[in-house]
Short mmCIF file of C-alpha atoms and ligand atoms in Angstrom, two decimals:
data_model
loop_
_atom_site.label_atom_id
_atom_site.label_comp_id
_atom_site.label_asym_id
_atom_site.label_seq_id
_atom_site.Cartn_x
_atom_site.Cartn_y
_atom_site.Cartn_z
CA UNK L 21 33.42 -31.88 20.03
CA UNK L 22 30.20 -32.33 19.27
CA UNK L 23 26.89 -29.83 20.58
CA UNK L 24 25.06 -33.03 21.56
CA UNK L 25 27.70 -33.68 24.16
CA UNK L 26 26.62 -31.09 26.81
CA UNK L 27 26.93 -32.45 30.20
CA UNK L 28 24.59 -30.07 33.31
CA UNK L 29 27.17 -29.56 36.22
CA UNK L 30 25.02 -27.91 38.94
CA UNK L 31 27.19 -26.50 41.78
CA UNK L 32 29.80 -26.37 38.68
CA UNK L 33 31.52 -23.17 39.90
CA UNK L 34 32.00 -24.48 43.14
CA UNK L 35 35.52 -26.19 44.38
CA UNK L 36 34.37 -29.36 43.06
CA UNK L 37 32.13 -28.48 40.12
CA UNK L 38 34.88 -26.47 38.70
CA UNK L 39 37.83 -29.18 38.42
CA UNK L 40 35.34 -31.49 37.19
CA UNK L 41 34.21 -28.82 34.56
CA UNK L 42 37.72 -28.46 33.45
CA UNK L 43 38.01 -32.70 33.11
CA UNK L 44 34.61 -33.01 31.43
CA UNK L 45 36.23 -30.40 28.66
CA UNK L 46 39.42 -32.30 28.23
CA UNK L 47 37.68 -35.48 27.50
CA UNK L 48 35.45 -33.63 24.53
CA UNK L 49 32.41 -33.15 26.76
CA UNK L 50 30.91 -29.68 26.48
CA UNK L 51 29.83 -28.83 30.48
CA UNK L 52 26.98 -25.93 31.15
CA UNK L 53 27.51 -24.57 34.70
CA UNK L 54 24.04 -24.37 36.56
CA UNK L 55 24.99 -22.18 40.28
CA UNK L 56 23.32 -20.19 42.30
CA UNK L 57 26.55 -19.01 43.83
CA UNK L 58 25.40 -19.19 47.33
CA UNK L 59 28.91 -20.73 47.87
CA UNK L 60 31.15 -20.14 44.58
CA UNK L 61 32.67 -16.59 43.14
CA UNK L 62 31.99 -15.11 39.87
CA UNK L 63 35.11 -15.00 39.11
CA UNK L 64 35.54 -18.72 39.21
CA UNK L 65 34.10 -17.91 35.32
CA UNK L 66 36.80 -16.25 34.32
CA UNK L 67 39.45 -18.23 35.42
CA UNK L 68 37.93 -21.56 34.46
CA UNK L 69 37.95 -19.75 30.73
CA UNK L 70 41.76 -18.94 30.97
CA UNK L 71 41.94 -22.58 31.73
CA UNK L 72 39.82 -24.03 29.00
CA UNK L 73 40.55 -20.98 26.27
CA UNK L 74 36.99 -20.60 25.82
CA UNK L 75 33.82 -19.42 27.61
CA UNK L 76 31.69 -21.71 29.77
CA UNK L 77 28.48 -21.63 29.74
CA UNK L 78 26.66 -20.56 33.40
CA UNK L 79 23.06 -20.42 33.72
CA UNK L 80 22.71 -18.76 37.47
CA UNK L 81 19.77 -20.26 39.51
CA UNK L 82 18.68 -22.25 42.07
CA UNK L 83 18.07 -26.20 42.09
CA UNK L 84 15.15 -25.87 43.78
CA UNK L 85 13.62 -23.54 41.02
CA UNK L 86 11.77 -26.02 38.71
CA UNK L 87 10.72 -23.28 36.07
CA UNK L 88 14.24 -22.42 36.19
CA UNK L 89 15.33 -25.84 35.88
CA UNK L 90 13.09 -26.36 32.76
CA UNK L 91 13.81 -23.30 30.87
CA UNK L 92 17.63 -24.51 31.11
CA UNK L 93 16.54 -28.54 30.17
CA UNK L 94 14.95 -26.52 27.01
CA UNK L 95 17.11 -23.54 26.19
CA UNK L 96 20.04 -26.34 26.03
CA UNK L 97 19.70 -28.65 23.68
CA UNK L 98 21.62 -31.93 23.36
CA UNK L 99 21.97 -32.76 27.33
CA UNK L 100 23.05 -36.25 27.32
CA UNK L 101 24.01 -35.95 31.40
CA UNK L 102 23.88 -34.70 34.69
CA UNK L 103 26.23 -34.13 36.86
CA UNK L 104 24.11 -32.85 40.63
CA UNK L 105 27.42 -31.25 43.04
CA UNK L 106 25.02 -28.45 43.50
CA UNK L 107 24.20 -28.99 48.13
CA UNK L 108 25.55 -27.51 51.28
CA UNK L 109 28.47 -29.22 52.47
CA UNK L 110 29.28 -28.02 56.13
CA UNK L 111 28.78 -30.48 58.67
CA UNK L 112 28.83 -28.01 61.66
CA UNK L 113 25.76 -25.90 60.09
CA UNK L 114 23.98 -28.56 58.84
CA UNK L 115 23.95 -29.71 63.22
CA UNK L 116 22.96 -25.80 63.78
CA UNK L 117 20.08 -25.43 61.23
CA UNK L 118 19.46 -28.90 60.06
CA UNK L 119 15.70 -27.90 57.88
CA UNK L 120 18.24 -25.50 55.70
CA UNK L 121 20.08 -28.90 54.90
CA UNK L 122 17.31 -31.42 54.51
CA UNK L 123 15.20 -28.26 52.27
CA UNK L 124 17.91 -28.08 49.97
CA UNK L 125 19.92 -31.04 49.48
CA UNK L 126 16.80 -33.16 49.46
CA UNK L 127 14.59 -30.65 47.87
CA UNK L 128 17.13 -29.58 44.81
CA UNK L 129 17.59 -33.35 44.20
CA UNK L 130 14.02 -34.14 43.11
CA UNK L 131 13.40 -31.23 41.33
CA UNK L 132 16.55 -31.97 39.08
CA UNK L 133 15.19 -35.57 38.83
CA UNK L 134 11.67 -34.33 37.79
CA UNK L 135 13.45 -32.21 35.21
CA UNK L 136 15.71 -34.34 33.67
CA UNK L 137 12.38 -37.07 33.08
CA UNK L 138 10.84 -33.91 31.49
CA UNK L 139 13.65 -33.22 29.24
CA UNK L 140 14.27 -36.72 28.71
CA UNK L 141 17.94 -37.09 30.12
CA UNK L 142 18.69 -40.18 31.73
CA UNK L 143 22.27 -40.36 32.89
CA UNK L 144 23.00 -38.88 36.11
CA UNK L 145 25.95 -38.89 38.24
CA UNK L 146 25.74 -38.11 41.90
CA UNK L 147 27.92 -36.20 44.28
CA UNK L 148 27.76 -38.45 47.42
CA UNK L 149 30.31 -38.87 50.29
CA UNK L 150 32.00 -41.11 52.66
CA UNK L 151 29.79 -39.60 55.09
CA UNK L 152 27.37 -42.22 54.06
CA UNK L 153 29.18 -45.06 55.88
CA UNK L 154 29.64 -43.00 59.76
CA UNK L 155 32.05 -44.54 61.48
CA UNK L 156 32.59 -47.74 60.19
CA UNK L 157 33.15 -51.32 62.33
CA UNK L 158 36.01 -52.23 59.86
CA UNK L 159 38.40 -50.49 57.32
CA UNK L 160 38.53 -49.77 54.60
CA UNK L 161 35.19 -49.64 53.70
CA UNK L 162 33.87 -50.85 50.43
CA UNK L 163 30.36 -50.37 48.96
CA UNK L 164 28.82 -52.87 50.39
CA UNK L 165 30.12 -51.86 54.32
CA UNK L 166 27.33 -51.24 56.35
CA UNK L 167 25.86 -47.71 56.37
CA UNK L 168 25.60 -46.76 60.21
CA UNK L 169 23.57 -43.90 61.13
CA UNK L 170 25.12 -40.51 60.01
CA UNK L 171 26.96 -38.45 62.10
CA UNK L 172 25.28 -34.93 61.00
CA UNK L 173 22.48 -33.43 58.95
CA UNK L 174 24.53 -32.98 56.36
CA UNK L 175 25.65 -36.28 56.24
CA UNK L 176 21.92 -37.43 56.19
CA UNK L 177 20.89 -35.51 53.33
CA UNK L 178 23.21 -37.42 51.45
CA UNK L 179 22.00 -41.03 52.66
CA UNK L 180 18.33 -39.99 52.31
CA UNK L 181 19.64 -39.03 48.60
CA UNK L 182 20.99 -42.33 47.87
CA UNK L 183 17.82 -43.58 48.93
CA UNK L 184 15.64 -41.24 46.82
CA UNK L 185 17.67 -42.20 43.70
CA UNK L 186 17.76 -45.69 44.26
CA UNK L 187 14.02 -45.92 45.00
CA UNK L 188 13.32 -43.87 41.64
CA UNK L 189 15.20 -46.41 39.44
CA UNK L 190 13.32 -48.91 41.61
CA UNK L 191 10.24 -47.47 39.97
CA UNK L 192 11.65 -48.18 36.40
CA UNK L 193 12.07 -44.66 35.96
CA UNK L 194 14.16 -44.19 32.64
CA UNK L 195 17.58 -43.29 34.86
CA UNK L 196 21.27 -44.42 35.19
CA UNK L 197 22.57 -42.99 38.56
CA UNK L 198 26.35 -43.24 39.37
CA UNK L 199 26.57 -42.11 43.28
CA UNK L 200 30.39 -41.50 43.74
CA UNK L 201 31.12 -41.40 47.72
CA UNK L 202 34.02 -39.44 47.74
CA UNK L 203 36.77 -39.31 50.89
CA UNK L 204 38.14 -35.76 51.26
CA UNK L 205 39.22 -33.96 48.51
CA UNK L 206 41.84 -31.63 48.73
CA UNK L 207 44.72 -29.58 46.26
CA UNK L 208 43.66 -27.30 43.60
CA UNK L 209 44.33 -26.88 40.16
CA UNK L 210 48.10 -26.71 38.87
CA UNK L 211 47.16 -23.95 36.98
CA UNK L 212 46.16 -21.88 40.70
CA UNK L 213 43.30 -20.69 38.88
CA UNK L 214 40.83 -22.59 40.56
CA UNK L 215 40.65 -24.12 44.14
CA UNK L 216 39.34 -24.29 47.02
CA UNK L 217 37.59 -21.02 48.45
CA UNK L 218 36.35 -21.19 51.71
CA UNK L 219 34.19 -18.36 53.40
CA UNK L 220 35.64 -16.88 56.28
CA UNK L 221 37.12 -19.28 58.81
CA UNK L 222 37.85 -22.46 57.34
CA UNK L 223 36.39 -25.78 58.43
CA UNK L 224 38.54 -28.27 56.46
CA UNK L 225 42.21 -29.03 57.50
CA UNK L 226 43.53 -28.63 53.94
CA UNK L 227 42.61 -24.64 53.82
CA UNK L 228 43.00 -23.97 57.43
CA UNK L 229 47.09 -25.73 57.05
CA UNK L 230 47.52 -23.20 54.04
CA UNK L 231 45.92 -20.30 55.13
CA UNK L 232 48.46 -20.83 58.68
CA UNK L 233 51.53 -21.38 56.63
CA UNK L 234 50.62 -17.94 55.01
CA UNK L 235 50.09 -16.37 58.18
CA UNK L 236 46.17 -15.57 57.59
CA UNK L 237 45.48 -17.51 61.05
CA UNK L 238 48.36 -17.45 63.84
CA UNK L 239 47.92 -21.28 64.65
CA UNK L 240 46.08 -24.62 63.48
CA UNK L 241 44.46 -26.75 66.15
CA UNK L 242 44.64 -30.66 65.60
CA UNK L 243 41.47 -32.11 66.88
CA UNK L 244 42.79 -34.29 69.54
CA UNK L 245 45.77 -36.68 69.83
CA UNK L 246 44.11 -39.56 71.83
CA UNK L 247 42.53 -41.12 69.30
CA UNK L 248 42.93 -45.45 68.64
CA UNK L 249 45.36 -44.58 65.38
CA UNK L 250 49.10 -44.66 64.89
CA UNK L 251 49.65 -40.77 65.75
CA UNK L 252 46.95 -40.49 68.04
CA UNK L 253 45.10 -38.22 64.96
CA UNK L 254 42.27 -38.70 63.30
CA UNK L 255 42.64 -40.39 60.00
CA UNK L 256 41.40 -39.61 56.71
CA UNK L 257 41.91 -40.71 52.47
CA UNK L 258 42.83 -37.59 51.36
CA UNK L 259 42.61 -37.09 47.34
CA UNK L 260 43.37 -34.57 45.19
CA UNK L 261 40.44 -32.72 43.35
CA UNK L 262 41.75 -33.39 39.89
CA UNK L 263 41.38 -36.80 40.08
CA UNK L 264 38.37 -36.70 41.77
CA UNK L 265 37.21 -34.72 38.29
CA UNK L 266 38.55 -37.43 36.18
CA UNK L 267 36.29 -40.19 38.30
CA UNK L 268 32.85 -38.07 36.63
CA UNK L 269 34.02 -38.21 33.31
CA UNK L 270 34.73 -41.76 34.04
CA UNK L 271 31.63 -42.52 35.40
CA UNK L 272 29.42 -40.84 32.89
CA UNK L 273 31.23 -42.74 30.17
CA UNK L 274 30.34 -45.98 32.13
CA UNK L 275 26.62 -45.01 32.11
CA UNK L 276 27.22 -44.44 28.47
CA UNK L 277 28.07 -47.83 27.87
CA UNK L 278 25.43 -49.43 29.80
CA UNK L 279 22.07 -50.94 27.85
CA UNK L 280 19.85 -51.10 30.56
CA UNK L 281 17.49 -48.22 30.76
CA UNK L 282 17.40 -48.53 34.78
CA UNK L 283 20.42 -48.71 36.45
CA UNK L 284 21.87 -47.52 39.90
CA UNK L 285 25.18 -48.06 41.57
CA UNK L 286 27.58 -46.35 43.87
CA UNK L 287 31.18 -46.03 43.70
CA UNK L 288 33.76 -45.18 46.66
CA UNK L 289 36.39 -42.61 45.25
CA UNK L 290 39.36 -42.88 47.60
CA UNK L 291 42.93 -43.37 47.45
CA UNK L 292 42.52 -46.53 49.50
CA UNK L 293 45.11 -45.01 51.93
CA UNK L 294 44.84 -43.30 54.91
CA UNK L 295 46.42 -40.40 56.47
CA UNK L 296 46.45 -38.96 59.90
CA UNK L 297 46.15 -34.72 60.33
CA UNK L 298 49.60 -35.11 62.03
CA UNK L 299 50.95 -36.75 58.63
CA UNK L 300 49.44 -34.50 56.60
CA UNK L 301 50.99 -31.19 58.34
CA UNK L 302 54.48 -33.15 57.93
CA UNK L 303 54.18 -33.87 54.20
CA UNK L 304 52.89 -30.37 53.83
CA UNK L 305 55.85 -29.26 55.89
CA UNK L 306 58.01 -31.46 53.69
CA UNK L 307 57.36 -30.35 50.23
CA UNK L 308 56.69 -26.65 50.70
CA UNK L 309 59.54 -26.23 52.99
CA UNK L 310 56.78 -23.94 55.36
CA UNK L 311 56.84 -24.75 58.99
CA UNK L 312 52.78 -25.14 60.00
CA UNK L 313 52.56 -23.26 63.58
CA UNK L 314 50.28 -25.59 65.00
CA UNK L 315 48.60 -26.94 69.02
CA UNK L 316 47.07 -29.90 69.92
CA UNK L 317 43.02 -29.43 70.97
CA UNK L 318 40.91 -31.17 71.93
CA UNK L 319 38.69 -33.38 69.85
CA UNK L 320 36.10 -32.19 67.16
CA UNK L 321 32.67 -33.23 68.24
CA UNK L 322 31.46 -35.31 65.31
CA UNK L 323 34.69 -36.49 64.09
CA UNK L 324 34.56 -40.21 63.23
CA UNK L 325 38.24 -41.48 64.15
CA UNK L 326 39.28 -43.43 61.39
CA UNK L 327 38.25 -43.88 57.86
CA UNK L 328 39.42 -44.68 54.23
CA UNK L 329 38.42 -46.43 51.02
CA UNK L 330 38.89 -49.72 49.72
CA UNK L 331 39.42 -48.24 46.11
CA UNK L 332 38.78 -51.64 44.28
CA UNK L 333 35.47 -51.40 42.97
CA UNK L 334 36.17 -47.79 41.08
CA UNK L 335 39.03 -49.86 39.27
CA UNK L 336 36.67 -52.20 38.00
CA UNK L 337 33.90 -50.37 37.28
CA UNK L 338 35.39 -47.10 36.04
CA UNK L 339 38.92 -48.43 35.58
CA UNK L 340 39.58 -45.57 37.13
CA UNK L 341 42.58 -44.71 39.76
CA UNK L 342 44.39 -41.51 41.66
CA UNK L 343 47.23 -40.31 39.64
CA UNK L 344 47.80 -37.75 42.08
CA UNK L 345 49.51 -38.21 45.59
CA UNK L 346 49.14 -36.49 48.93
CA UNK L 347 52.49 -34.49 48.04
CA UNK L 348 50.79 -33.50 44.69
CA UNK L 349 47.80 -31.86 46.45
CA UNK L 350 49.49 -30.31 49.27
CA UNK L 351 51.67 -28.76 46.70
CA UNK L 352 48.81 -27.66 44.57
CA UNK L 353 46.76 -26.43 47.69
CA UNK L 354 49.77 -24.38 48.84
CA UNK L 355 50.55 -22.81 45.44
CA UNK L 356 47.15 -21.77 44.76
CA UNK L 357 46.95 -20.03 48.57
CA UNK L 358 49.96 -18.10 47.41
CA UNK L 359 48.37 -17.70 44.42
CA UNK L 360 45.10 -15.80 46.48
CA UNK L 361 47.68 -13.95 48.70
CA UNK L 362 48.91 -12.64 45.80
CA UNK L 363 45.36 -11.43 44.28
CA UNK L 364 44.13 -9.92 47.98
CA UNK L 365 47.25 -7.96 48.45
CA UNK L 366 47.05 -6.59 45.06
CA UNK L 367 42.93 -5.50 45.83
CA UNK L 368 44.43 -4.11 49.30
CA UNK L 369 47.50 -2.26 47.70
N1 UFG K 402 41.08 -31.07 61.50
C1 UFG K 402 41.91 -30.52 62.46
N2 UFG K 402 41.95 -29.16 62.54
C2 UFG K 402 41.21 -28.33 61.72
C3 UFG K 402 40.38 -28.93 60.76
C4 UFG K 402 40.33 -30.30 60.68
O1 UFG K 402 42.57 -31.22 63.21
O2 UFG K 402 41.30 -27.11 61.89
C5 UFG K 402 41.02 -32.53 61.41
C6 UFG K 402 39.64 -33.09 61.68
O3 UFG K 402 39.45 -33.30 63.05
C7 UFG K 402 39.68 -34.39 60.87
C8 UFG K 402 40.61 -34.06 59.70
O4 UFG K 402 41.32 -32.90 60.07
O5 UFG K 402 40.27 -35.37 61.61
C9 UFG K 402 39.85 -33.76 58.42
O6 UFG K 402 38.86 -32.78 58.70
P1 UFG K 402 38.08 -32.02 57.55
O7 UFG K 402 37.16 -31.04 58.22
O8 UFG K 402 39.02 -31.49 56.53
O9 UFG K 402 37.26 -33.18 56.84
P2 UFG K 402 36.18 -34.17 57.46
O10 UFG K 402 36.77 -35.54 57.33
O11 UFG K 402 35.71 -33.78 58.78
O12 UFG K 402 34.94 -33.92 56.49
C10 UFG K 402 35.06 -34.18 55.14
C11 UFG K 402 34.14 -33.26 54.35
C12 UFG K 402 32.71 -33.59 54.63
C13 UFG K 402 32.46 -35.05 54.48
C14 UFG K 402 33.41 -35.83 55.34
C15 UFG K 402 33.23 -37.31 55.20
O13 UFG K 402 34.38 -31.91 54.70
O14 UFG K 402 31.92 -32.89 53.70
O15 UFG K 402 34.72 -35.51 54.96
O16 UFG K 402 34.05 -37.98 56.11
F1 UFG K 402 31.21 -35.36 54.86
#
């Protein structure tokens, strides 16, 4: 491993960031962890060192800061990447208080940009989402579907991204961007040292299934049953998180390989199989042998129906695939919510 290698992972103690951190160190890379942990733990630190068997380094600050941004572009040298998780993610807030959205997903996105031309770093891979595409006319979508109009804020922010990025490396602007629109990511680590940590009530199925089967909440709702799908349930490509860390290291070694000094491209990282909520409480059901006590509501405003990936292009381009099945990461997910059962009732005791 060599010092030159260092890879910036905003957001990198996040759920995300921190898989990906643990992937980027497996393939020799040497990740720094820039948070401000508006939404990540401390502890995530630790843990991601009992993983790796060394230290991480974390420089905590905000995105937005550019003097904090350039004192890390200088205090660490040998940055050959970027990877930018660092945004808010839920789709319900972003509808409540869309300028907190648009300030900082937009906002820490061109500061990082106008750092890394300071400092001279050109590769940069992008944390984008399916969002991108709303609901689309047909499935599954590849990168060249259509982008209807988002359904949120959030999902906005991450359009209007795209569209910063691509018009910087319109401008020549010495930059590779990868923009990897991921489906939903789910599981945890198999280590349960890291996963997913939601605050308070969770949003996401994956968490709120686990956090039922462990009797945190009495009951899961499922979003409506009338929907135009098999089930009647809205349907989703559901991958696990550690492959989803594998596709960055794959995709910065891709803009390692490319000559041009401009480049831009986005990636859909999907399964390129879809799975509705009711199948997804079954498997769960099936492999941790935990009944999920769960009603059917009525729909989610701002769910799109139906949507998964057509998965070819990240084979080409990354030659990159999911190892990991749904049974994997409900597994995973459901071991590492023991595995925070375990640490709360040992705080409480
Ligand atoms: N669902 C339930 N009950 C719950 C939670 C979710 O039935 O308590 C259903 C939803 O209606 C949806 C499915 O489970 O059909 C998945 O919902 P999630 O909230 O887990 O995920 P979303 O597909 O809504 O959103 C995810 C990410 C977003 C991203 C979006 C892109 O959370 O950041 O995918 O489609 F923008």
């Amino acid at each position: 491993m060599t010092p030159d290698n260092k890879i910036i992972v905003t957001g990198g103690a996040g759920y995300i960031g921190s898989h990906t951190v643990v992937e980027l160190f497996n393939a020799g890379y040497v990740p720094v962890i820039v948070d401000d942990f508006s939404n990540a733990d401390h502890r995530v630190l630790d843990r991601l060192r009992a993983i790796l068997g060394q230290p991480v380094t974390c420089h905590e600050g905000d995105c937005k800061d550019a003097a904090f941004l350039s004192r890390v572009f200088t205090k660490e040298s040998g940055i050959t990447g970027v990877i930018h998780f660092a945004a808010f993610k839920a789709v319900g807030e972003s509808v409540q208080e869309p300028l907190k959205y648009y300030h900082n997903n937009l906002m820490s996105l061109v500061v990082l940009l106008k750092a890394m031309m300071a400092g001279g770093v050109s590769h940069l891979v992008f944390s984008s989402s399916c969002t991108v595409y709303g609901q689309p006319d047909h499935l599954p979508v590849t990168e060249e579907t259509l982008k209807k109009p988002a359904f949120s804020p959030y999902g906005r922010t991450k359009q209007i991204c795209e569209e910063i990025l691509e018009d910087t490396v319109k401008s020549h602007a010495p930059l590779k961007v990868m923009a990897l629109r991921y489906f939903n990511p789910i599981g945890a680590h198999p280590s349960s040292l890291i996963g997913e940590l939601p605050l308070g009530v969770p949003n996401n199925l994956v968490p709120f299934i686990t956090q039922t089967a462990a009797g945190i909440r009495e009951k899961l709702t499922v979003f409506g049953d009338d929907y135009d799908t098999l089930d009647g349930t809205c349907v989703r490509d559901y991958i696990h998180v550690v492959d989803l860390g594998t596709a960055h290291v794959k995709a910065l070694q891709n803009l390692e390989k490319i000559s041009k000094k401009t480049y831009y491209d986005v990636v859909n990282i999907g399964t390129g199989k879809g799975n509705s909520v009711m199948e997804v409480i079954q498997v769960f059901e099936k492999v941790t042998n935990v009944r999920v006590n769960y009603v059917i509501g009525k729909r989610r405003e701002g769910d799109i129906e139906k949507i998964y990936a057509n998965a070819d292009k990240s084979r080409r381009v990354l030659n990159w695939q999911t190892q990991l099945s749904l049974e994997d990461a409900l597994r995973d997910a459901w071991h590492w919510q023991k595995r925070l059962g375990e640490a709360s009732s040992r705080v409480a005791s």
